[in-house]
Short mmCIF file of C-alpha atoms and ligand atoms in Angstrom, two decimals:
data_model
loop_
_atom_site.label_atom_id
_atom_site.label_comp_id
_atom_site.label_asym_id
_atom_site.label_seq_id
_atom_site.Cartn_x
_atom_site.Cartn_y
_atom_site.Cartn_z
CA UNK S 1 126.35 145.00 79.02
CA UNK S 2 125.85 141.37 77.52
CA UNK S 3 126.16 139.66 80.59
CA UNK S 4 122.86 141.23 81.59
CA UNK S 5 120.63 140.09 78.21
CA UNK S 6 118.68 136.39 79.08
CA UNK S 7 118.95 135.27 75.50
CA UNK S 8 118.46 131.48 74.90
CA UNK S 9 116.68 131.38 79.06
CA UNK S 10 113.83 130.49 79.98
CA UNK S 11 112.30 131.67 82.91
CA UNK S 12 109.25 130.74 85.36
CA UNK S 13 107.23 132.88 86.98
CA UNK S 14 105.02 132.59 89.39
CA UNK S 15 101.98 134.49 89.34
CA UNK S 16 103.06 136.09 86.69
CA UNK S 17 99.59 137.20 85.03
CA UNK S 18 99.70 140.63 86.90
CA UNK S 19 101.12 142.89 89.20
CA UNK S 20 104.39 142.66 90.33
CA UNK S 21 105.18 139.03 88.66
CA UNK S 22 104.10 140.56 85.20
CA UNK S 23 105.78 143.46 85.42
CA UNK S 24 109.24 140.69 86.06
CA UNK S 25 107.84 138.61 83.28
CA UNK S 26 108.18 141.94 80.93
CA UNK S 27 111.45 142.83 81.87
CA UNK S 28 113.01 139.47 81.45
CA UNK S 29 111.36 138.87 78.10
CA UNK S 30 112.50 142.47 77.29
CA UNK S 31 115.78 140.97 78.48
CA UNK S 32 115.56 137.82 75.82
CA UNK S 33 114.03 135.39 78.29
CA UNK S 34 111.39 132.88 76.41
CA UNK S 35 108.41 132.74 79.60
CA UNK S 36 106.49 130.28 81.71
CA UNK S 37 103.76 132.23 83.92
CA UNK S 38 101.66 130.17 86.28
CA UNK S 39 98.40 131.65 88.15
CA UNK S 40 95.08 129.98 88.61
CA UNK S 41 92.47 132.65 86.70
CA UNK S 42 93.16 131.34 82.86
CA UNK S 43 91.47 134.40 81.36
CA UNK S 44 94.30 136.70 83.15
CA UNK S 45 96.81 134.36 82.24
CA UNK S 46 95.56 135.00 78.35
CA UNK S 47 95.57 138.43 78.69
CA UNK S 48 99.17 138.43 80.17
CA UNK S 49 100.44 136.23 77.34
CA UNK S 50 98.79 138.42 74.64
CA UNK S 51 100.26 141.59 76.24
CA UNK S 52 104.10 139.79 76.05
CA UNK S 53 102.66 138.60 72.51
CA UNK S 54 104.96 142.20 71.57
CA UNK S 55 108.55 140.92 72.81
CA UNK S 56 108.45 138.61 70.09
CA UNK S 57 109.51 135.88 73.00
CA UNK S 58 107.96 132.50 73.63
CA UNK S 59 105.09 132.87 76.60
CA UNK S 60 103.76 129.52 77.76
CA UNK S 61 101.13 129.68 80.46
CA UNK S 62 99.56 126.96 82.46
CA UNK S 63 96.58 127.23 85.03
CA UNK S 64 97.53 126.35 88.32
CA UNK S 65 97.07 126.62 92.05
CA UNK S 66 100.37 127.38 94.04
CA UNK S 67 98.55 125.92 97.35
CA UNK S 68 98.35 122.62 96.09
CA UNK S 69 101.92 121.95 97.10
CA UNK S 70 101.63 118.32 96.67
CA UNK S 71 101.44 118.75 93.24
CA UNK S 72 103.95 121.67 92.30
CA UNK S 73 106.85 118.48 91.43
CA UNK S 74 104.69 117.39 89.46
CA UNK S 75 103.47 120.51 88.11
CA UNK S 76 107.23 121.27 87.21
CA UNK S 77 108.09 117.83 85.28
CA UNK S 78 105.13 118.99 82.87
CA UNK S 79 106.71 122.14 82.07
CA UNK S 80 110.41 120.39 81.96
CA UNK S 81 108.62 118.11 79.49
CA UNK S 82 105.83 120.18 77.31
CA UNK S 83 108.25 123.27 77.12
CA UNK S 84 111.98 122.75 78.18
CA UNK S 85 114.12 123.25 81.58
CA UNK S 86 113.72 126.76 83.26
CA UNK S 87 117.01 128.06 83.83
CA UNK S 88 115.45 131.22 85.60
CA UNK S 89 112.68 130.55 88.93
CA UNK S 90 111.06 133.78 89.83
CA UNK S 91 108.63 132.44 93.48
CA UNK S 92 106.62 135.37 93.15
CA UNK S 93 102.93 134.10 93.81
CA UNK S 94 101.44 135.19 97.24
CA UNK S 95 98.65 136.92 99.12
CA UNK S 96 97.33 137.20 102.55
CA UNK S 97 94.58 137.09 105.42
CA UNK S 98 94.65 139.95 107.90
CA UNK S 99 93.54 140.26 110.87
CA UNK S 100 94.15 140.96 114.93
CA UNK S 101 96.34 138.27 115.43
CA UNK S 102 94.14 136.97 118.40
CA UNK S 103 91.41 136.18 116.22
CA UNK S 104 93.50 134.66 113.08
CA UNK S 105 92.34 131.36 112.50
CA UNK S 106 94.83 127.94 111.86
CA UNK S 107 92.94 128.44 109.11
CA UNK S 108 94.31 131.90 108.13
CA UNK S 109 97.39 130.54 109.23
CA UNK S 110 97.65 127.78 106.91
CA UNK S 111 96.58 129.68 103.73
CA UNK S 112 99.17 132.88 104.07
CA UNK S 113 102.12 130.06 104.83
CA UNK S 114 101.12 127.65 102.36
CA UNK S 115 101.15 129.98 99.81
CA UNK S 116 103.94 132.39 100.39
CA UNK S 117 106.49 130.35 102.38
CA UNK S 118 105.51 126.16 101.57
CA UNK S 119 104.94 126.60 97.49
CA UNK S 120 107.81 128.71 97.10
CA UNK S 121 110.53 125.91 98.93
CA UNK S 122 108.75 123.55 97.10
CA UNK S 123 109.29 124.58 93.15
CA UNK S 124 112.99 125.64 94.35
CA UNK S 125 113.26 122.27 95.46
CA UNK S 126 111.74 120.79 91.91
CA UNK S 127 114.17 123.31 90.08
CA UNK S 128 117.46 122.83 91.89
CA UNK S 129 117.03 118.93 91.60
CA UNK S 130 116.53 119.26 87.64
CA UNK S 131 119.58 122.15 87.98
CA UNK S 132 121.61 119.47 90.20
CA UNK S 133 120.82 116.58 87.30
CA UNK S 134 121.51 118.16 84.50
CA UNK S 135 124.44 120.06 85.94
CA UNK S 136 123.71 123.76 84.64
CA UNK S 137 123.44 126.49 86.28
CA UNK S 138 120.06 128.45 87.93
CA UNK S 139 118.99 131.61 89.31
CA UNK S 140 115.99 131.80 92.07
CA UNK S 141 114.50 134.98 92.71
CA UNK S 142 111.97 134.71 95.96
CA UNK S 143 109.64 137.80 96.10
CA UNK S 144 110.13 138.92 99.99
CA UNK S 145 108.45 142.32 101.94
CA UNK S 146 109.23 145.32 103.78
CA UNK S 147 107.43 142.37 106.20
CA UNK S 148 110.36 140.25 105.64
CA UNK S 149 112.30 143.25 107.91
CA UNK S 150 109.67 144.81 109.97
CA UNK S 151 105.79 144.34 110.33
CA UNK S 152 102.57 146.38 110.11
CA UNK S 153 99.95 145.68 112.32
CA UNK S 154 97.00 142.87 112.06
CA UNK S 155 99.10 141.00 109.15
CA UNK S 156 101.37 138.24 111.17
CA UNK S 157 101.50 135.26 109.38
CA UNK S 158 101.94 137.63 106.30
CA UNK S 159 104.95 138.68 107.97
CA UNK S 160 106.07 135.30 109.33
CA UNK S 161 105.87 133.90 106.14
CA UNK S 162 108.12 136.50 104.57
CA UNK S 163 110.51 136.52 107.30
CA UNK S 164 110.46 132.94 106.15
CA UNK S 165 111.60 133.55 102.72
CA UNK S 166 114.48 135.60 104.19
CA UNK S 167 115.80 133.11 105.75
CA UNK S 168 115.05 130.23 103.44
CA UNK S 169 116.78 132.58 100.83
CA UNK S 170 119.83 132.16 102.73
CA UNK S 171 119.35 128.78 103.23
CA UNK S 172 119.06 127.49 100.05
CA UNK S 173 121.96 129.78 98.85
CA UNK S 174 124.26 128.03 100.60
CA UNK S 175 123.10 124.68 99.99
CA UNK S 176 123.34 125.21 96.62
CA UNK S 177 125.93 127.21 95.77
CA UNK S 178 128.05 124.45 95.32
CA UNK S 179 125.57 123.41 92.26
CA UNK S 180 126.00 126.87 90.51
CA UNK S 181 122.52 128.12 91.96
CA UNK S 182 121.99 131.64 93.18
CA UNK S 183 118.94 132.37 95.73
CA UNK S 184 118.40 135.80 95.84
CA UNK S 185 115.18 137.54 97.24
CA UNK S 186 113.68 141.04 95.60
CA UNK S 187 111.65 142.55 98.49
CA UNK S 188 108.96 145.31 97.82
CA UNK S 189 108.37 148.47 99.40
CA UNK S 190 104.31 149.72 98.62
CA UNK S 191 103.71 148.67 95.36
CA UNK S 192 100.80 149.79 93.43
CA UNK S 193 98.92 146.17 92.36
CA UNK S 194 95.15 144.68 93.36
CA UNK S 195 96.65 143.50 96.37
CA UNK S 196 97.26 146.90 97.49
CA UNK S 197 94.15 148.29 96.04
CA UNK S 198 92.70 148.87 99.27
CA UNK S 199 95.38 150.51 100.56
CA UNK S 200 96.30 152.68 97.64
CA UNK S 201 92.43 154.08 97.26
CA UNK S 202 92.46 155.22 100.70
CA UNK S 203 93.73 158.37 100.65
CA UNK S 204 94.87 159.00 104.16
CA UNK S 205 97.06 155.59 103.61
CA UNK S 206 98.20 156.83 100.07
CA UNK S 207 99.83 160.45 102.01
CA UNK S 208 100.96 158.32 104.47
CA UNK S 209 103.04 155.72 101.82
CA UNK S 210 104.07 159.16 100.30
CA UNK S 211 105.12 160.62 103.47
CA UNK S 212 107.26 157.93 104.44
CA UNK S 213 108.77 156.70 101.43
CA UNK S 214 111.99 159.39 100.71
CA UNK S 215 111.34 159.05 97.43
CA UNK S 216 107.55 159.95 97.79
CA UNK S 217 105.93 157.64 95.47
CA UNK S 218 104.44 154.63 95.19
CA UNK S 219 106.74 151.85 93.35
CA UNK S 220 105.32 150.27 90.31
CA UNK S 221 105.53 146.68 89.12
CA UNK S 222 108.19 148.11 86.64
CA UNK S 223 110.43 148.97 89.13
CA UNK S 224 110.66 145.48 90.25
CA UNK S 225 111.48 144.21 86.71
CA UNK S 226 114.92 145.42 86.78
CA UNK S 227 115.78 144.37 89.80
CA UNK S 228 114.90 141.13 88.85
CA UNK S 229 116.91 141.12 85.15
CA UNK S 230 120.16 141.91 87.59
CA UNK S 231 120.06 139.20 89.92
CA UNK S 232 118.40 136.65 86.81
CA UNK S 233 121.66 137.51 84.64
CA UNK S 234 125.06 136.49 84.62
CA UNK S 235 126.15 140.47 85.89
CA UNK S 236 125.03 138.67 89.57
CA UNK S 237 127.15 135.60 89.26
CA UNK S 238 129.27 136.38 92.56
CA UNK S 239 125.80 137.68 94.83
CA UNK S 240 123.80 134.99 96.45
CA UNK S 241 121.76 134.87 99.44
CA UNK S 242 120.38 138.63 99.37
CA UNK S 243 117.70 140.40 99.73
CA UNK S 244 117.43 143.65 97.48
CA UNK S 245 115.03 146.22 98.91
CA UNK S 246 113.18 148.20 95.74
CA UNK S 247 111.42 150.79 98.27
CA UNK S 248 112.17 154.02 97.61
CA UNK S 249 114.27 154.09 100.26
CA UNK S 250 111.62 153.37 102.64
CA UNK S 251 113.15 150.60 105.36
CA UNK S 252 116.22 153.21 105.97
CA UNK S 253 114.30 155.44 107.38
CA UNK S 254 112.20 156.06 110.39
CA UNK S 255 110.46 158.83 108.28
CA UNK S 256 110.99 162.60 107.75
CA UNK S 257 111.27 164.80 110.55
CA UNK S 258 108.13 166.95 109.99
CA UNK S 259 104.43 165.33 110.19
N1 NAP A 1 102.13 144.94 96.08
C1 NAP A 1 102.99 145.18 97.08
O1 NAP A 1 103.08 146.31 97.60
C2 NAP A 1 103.87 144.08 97.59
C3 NAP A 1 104.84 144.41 98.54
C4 NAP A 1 105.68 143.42 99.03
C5 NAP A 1 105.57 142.13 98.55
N2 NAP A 1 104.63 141.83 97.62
C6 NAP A 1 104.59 140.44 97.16
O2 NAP A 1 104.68 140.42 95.76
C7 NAP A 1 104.02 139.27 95.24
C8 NAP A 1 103.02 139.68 94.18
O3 NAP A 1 102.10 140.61 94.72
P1 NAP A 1 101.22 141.58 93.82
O4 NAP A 1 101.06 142.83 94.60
O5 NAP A 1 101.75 141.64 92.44
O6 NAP A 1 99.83 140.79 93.87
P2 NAP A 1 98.66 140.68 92.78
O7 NAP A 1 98.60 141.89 91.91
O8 NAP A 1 97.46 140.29 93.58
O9 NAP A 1 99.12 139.45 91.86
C9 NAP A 1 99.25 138.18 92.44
C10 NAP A 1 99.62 137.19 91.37
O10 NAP A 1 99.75 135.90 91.98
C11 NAP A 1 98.78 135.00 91.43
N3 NAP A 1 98.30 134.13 92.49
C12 NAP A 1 97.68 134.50 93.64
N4 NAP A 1 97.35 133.40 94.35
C13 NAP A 1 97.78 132.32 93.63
C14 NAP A 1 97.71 130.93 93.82
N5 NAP A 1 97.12 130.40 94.89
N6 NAP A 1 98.25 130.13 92.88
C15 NAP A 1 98.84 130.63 91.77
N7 NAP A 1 98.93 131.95 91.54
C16 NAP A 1 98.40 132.79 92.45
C17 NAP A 1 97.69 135.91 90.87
O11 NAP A 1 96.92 135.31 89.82
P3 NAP A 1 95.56 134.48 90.14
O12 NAP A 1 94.81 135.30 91.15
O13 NAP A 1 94.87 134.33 88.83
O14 NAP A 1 96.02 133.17 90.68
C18 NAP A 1 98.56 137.04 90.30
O15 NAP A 1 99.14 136.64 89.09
C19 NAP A 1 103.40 138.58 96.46
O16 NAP A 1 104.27 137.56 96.91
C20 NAP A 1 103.32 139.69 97.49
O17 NAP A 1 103.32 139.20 98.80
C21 NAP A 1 103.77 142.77 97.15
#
Protein backbone atom coordinates (compact mmCIF):
# COMPACT_ATOMS: atom_id res chain seq x y z
CA UNK A 1 0.00 0.00 0.00
CA UNK A 2 3.05 2.50 -0.35
CA UNK A 3 2.01 3.93 -3.41
CA UNK A 4 -0.87 5.49 -1.48
CA UNK A 5 1.39 7.29 1.57
CA UNK A 6 2.27 11.30 0.40
CA UNK A 7 5.59 11.22 2.17
CA UNK A 8 8.10 13.97 1.12
CA UNK A 9 4.55 16.06 -0.74
CA UNK A 10 3.37 18.89 -0.15
CA UNK A 11 0.02 19.75 -0.73
CA UNK A 12 -2.30 23.01 -1.08
CA UNK A 13 -5.47 23.37 -0.06
CA UNK A 14 -7.83 25.59 -0.57
CA UNK A 15 -10.06 26.57 2.07
CA UNK A 16 -8.73 24.26 3.99
CA UNK A 17 -9.50 25.79 7.62
CA UNK A 18 -12.83 23.77 7.85
CA UNK A 19 -15.29 21.65 6.50
CA UNK A 20 -14.76 19.60 3.76
CA UNK A 21 -11.10 21.12 2.79
CA UNK A 22 -9.96 20.30 6.46
CA UNK A 23 -11.23 17.20 6.68
CA UNK A 24 -8.75 16.59 3.00
CA UNK A 25 -6.04 18.51 4.74
CA UNK A 26 -6.24 15.67 7.67
CA UNK A 27 -6.24 12.85 5.57
CA UNK A 28 -3.35 13.84 3.43
CA UNK A 29 -1.22 14.86 6.38
CA UNK A 30 -2.38 11.52 7.93
CA UNK A 31 -1.11 10.31 4.56
CA UNK A 32 2.58 12.08 5.05
CA UNK A 33 1.71 15.23 3.14
CA UNK A 34 3.58 18.49 4.78
CA UNK A 35 0.29 21.32 4.24
CA UNK A 36 -0.45 24.71 2.77
CA UNK A 37 -4.19 25.81 3.72
CA UNK A 38 -5.41 29.11 2.36
CA UNK A 39 -8.83 30.85 3.63
CA UNK A 40 -9.39 34.47 4.45
CA UNK A 41 -10.58 34.29 8.46
CA UNK A 42 -6.82 33.99 10.09
CA UNK A 43 -8.21 32.95 13.47
CA UNK A 44 -9.81 29.67 11.69
CA UNK A 45 -6.84 29.22 9.80
CA UNK A 46 -4.92 29.04 13.46
CA UNK A 47 -7.20 26.83 14.80
CA UNK A 48 -6.93 24.45 11.73
CA UNK A 49 -3.13 24.48 11.92
CA UNK A 50 -3.13 23.78 15.71
CA UNK A 51 -5.62 20.90 15.23
CA UNK A 52 -2.99 19.23 12.34
CA UNK A 53 -0.30 20.46 15.03
CA UNK A 54 -0.93 16.24 16.02
CA UNK A 55 0.28 14.66 12.53
CA UNK A 56 3.56 15.79 13.39
CA UNK A 57 3.52 17.31 9.54
CA UNK A 58 4.52 20.78 8.45
CA UNK A 59 1.12 23.15 8.24
CA UNK A 60 1.81 26.53 6.68
CA UNK A 61 -1.17 28.82 6.41
CA UNK A 62 -1.55 32.10 4.69
CA UNK A 63 -4.64 34.55 4.77
CA UNK A 64 -6.10 35.01 1.58
CA UNK A 65 -9.09 35.81 -0.57
CA UNK A 66 -9.74 33.23 -3.47
CA UNK A 67 -11.89 36.10 -5.35
CA UNK A 68 -9.10 38.20 -5.89
CA UNK A 69 -8.09 36.20 -8.92
CA UNK A 70 -5.72 38.73 -10.13
CA UNK A 71 -3.61 37.99 -7.48
CA UNK A 72 -3.77 34.06 -6.94
CA UNK A 73 -0.17 33.89 -9.46
CA UNK A 74 1.09 35.84 -7.38
CA UNK A 75 -0.27 34.46 -4.34
CA UNK A 76 1.31 31.04 -5.52
CA UNK A 77 5.05 32.34 -6.28
CA UNK A 78 4.98 33.33 -2.42
CA UNK A 79 4.25 29.97 -1.33
CA UNK A 80 6.74 28.38 -4.16
CA UNK A 81 9.21 30.77 -2.51
CA UNK A 82 8.48 31.08 1.52
CA UNK A 83 7.67 27.24 1.68
CA UNK A 84 8.60 25.02 -1.40
CA UNK A 85 6.66 23.72 -4.72
CA UNK A 86 3.23 21.99 -4.03
CA UNK A 87 3.26 18.83 -5.70
CA UNK A 88 -0.47 18.20 -4.56
CA UNK A 89 -3.46 21.24 -5.57
CA UNK A 90 -6.62 20.46 -3.77
CA UNK A 91 -9.32 23.75 -5.49
CA UNK A 92 -11.58 23.24 -2.77
CA UNK A 93 -12.65 26.89 -1.70
CA UNK A 94 -16.29 27.86 -2.68
CA UNK A 95 -19.70 29.10 -1.57
CA UNK A 96 -22.79 30.47 -3.03
CA UNK A 97 -25.78 33.06 -3.47
CA UNK A 98 -29.23 31.56 -3.89
CA UNK A 99 -31.94 32.68 -5.15
CA UNK A 100 -35.02 32.47 -7.93
CA UNK A 101 -32.95 32.72 -10.76
CA UNK A 102 -35.10 35.70 -12.12
CA UNK A 103 -34.09 37.84 -9.44
CA UNK A 104 -30.18 36.77 -9.19
CA UNK A 105 -28.21 39.69 -9.64
CA UNK A 106 -24.79 40.00 -12.19
CA UNK A 107 -23.83 40.58 -9.00
CA UNK A 108 -24.70 37.14 -7.53
CA UNK A 109 -23.54 35.96 -10.67
CA UNK A 110 -20.13 37.18 -10.50
CA UNK A 111 -19.40 36.17 -6.85
CA UNK A 112 -20.61 32.22 -7.10
CA UNK A 113 -18.37 32.05 -10.59
CA UNK A 114 -15.54 33.94 -9.44
CA UNK A 115 -15.11 31.94 -6.65
CA UNK A 116 -15.94 28.41 -7.54
CA UNK A 117 -15.19 28.23 -11.29
CA UNK A 118 -12.46 31.57 -12.09
CA UNK A 119 -10.04 30.99 -8.78
CA UNK A 120 -9.96 27.43 -9.20
CA UNK A 121 -8.58 27.59 -13.28
CA UNK A 122 -6.53 30.14 -12.09
CA UNK A 123 -4.14 28.38 -9.23
CA UNK A 124 -4.26 25.18 -11.68
CA UNK A 125 -2.93 27.39 -14.13
CA UNK A 126 -0.09 28.86 -11.52
CA UNK A 127 0.61 25.11 -10.51
CA UNK A 128 0.82 23.33 -13.84
CA UNK A 129 3.20 26.16 -15.19
CA UNK A 130 5.64 25.62 -12.05
CA UNK A 131 4.79 21.54 -12.70
CA UNK A 132 5.57 22.20 -16.60
CA UNK A 133 9.07 24.18 -15.50
CA UNK A 134 10.37 22.15 -13.26
CA UNK A 135 9.29 19.00 -15.04
CA UNK A 136 7.73 16.88 -12.04
CA UNK A 137 4.83 15.56 -11.76
CA UNK A 138 1.23 17.04 -10.06
CA UNK A 139 -2.03 15.99 -8.94
CA UNK A 140 -5.21 18.53 -9.02
CA UNK A 141 -8.12 17.64 -7.15
CA UNK A 142 -11.21 20.24 -8.05
CA UNK A 143 -14.01 19.94 -5.39
CA UNK A 144 -17.26 19.51 -7.81
CA UNK A 145 -21.31 18.84 -6.62
CA UNK A 146 -24.13 16.62 -6.95
CA UNK A 147 -24.75 20.30 -8.92
CA UNK A 148 -21.99 19.44 -11.19
CA UNK A 149 -24.69 16.44 -12.46
CA UNK A 150 -28.06 17.70 -11.65
CA UNK A 151 -29.47 20.91 -9.90
CA UNK A 152 -31.72 21.90 -6.97
CA UNK A 153 -33.84 24.66 -7.31
CA UNK A 154 -33.07 28.63 -6.73
CA UNK A 155 -29.10 27.81 -6.80
CA UNK A 156 -28.05 28.31 -10.74
CA UNK A 157 -24.94 29.87 -10.96
CA UNK A 158 -24.01 27.46 -8.03
CA UNK A 159 -24.71 24.85 -10.40
CA UNK A 160 -23.25 26.48 -13.52
CA UNK A 161 -20.21 27.00 -11.87
CA UNK A 162 -19.82 23.37 -10.90
CA UNK A 163 -20.89 22.07 -14.11
CA UNK A 164 -17.95 24.26 -14.93
CA UNK A 165 -15.45 22.44 -12.97
CA UNK A 166 -16.67 19.23 -14.68
CA UNK A 167 -15.80 20.17 -17.63
CA UNK A 168 -12.70 22.22 -16.95
CA UNK A 169 -11.62 18.96 -15.09
CA UNK A 170 -11.60 17.32 -18.31
CA UNK A 171 -10.10 19.98 -19.92
CA UNK A 172 -7.18 20.50 -18.18
CA UNK A 173 -6.62 16.65 -17.98
CA UNK A 174 -5.97 16.42 -21.28
CA UNK A 175 -3.96 19.37 -21.73
CA UNK A 176 -1.79 18.27 -19.33
CA UNK A 177 -1.43 14.90 -19.32
CA UNK A 178 1.32 15.08 -21.49
CA UNK A 179 3.20 17.06 -18.46
CA UNK A 180 2.54 14.17 -15.93
CA UNK A 181 -0.53 16.15 -14.36
CA UNK A 182 -3.70 14.43 -13.28
CA UNK A 183 -7.07 16.62 -12.94
CA UNK A 184 -9.40 14.79 -11.14
CA UNK A 185 -12.63 16.24 -9.46
CA UNK A 186 -14.11 14.76 -5.88
CA UNK A 187 -17.81 15.75 -5.99
CA UNK A 188 -19.98 15.79 -2.74
CA UNK A 189 -23.21 14.42 -2.03
CA UNK A 190 -24.90 16.44 1.39
CA UNK A 191 -22.18 17.01 3.47
CA UNK A 192 -22.55 18.08 6.96
CA UNK A 193 -20.32 21.65 7.11
CA UNK A 194 -21.53 25.56 7.89
CA UNK A 195 -22.42 25.76 4.45
CA UNK A 196 -25.02 23.27 4.89
CA UNK A 197 -25.97 24.38 8.29
CA UNK A 198 -29.14 25.62 7.18
CA UNK A 199 -30.06 22.80 5.53
CA UNK A 200 -28.94 20.20 7.98
CA UNK A 201 -30.93 22.05 11.10
CA UNK A 202 -34.05 21.87 9.25
CA UNK A 203 -35.43 18.86 10.01
CA UNK A 204 -37.88 18.21 7.25
CA UNK A 205 -34.64 18.75 4.82
CA UNK A 206 -32.44 16.50 7.14
CA UNK A 207 -35.39 13.26 6.54
CA UNK A 208 -35.45 14.25 3.25
CA UNK A 209 -31.24 13.98 2.67
CA UNK A 210 -31.83 10.70 4.70
CA UNK A 211 -34.58 9.51 2.61
CA UNK A 212 -32.87 9.88 -0.50
CA UNK A 213 -29.43 9.06 0.13
CA UNK A 214 -29.34 4.81 0.01
CA UNK A 215 -27.04 4.94 2.45
CA UNK A 216 -29.24 7.20 4.79
CA UNK A 217 -26.80 9.50 6.23
CA UNK A 218 -25.36 12.52 5.90
CA UNK A 219 -21.53 12.35 4.56
CA UNK A 220 -18.96 13.90 6.73
CA UNK A 221 -15.88 15.91 5.77
CA UNK A 222 -13.99 12.59 6.60
CA UNK A 223 -15.45 10.81 4.02
CA UNK A 224 -14.07 13.13 1.53
CA UNK A 225 -10.49 12.75 2.88
CA UNK A 226 -9.99 9.44 1.43
CA UNK A 227 -11.20 10.03 -1.60
CA UNK A 228 -8.91 12.64 -1.93
CA UNK A 229 -5.53 10.54 -0.57
CA UNK A 230 -6.54 8.05 -3.72
CA UNK A 231 -6.61 10.31 -6.49
CA UNK A 232 -3.49 12.67 -4.59
CA UNK A 233 -1.26 9.34 -4.58
CA UNK A 234 0.63 7.51 -6.98
CA UNK A 235 -2.25 4.32 -6.64
CA UNK A 236 -4.21 6.96 -9.33
CA UNK A 237 -1.36 7.37 -11.74
CA UNK A 238 -3.40 5.87 -14.84
CA UNK A 239 -7.07 7.95 -13.81
CA UNK A 240 -7.35 11.46 -15.00
CA UNK A 241 -10.16 13.56 -15.93
CA UNK A 242 -12.87 12.08 -13.38
CA UNK A 243 -15.18 12.94 -11.28
CA UNK A 244 -15.62 10.62 -8.10
CA UNK A 245 -19.06 10.93 -6.54
CA UNK A 246 -18.67 10.44 -2.41
CA UNK A 247 -22.67 10.46 -1.95
CA UNK A 248 -23.86 7.68 -0.44
CA UNK A 249 -25.01 6.55 -3.42
CA UNK A 250 -27.25 9.38 -3.86
CA UNK A 251 -26.96 10.54 -7.85
CA UNK A 252 -27.82 6.68 -8.82
CA UNK A 253 -30.87 6.87 -7.67
CA UNK A 254 -34.15 8.52 -8.23
CA UNK A 255 -34.95 7.61 -4.54
CA UNK A 256 -36.63 4.65 -2.75
CA UNK A 257 -39.84 3.48 -3.81
CA UNK A 258 -41.89 4.27 -0.66
CA UNK A 259 -42.43 8.08 0.58
N1 LIG B 1 -21.05 20.74 2.17
C1 LIG B 1 -21.58 20.13 1.12
O1 LIG B 1 -22.59 19.41 1.22
C2 LIG B 1 -20.96 20.29 -0.24
C3 LIG B 1 -21.48 19.53 -1.29
C4 LIG B 1 -20.92 19.65 -2.55
C5 LIG B 1 -19.85 20.49 -2.76
N2 LIG B 1 -19.36 21.23 -1.73
C6 LIG B 1 -18.21 22.09 -2.02
O2 LIG B 1 -17.17 21.79 -1.13
C7 LIG B 1 -16.36 22.95 -0.93
C8 LIG B 1 -16.21 23.22 0.55
O3 LIG B 1 -17.50 23.38 1.13
P1 LIG B 1 -17.77 23.23 2.70
O4 LIG B 1 -19.12 22.66 2.83
O5 LIG B 1 -16.63 22.57 3.37
O6 LIG B 1 -17.84 24.78 3.10
P2 LIG B 1 -17.43 25.52 4.46
O7 LIG B 1 -17.56 24.62 5.64
O8 LIG B 1 -18.21 26.80 4.42
O9 LIG B 1 -15.87 25.83 4.26
C9 LIG B 1 -15.48 26.67 3.21
C10 LIG B 1 -13.98 26.87 3.27
O10 LIG B 1 -13.60 27.73 2.19
C11 LIG B 1 -13.03 28.94 2.71
N3 LIG B 1 -13.44 30.04 1.86
C12 LIG B 1 -14.70 30.45 1.60
N4 LIG B 1 -14.68 31.54 0.81
C13 LIG B 1 -13.36 31.82 0.55
C14 LIG B 1 -12.69 32.81 -0.17
N5 LIG B 1 -13.35 33.78 -0.80
N6 LIG B 1 -11.34 32.78 -0.21
C15 LIG B 1 -10.63 31.82 0.44
N7 LIG B 1 -11.23 30.85 1.15
C16 LIG B 1 -12.57 30.84 1.22
C17 LIG B 1 -13.57 29.04 4.13
O11 LIG B 1 -12.75 29.82 5.01
P3 LIG B 1 -12.99 31.42 5.18
O12 LIG B 1 -14.47 31.60 5.31
O13 LIG B 1 -12.22 31.79 6.41
O14 LIG B 1 -12.42 32.03 3.96
C18 LIG B 1 -13.53 27.57 4.54
O15 LIG B 1 -12.21 27.19 4.84
C19 LIG B 1 -17.04 24.06 -1.72
O16 LIG B 1 -16.43 24.17 -2.99
C20 LIG B 1 -18.47 23.57 -1.87
O17 LIG B 1 -19.11 24.11 -2.99
C21 LIG B 1 -19.90 21.16 -0.48
Amino acid sequence: MQKFRLDNKLALVTGGSKGIGLGIATALAEAGSDLVLVARDPDTLTQAGAMLASTGKRIQTYSFDMRDTDKIGELFSRIVSEIGAPDILVNNAGGTRRGPAETLTADDWSFVINLNMTAAFCLCQAFAKERIKSRKKGKIINIASLMSETVREDNAPYAASKGGIRQLTKALAVDWAKYGINVNAIGPGFIQTDLTRALWEDASFDKWVKWKTPWARWGTPEDLGYAAVYLASGASDFVTGQVLYVDGGLLSTFGPSSW
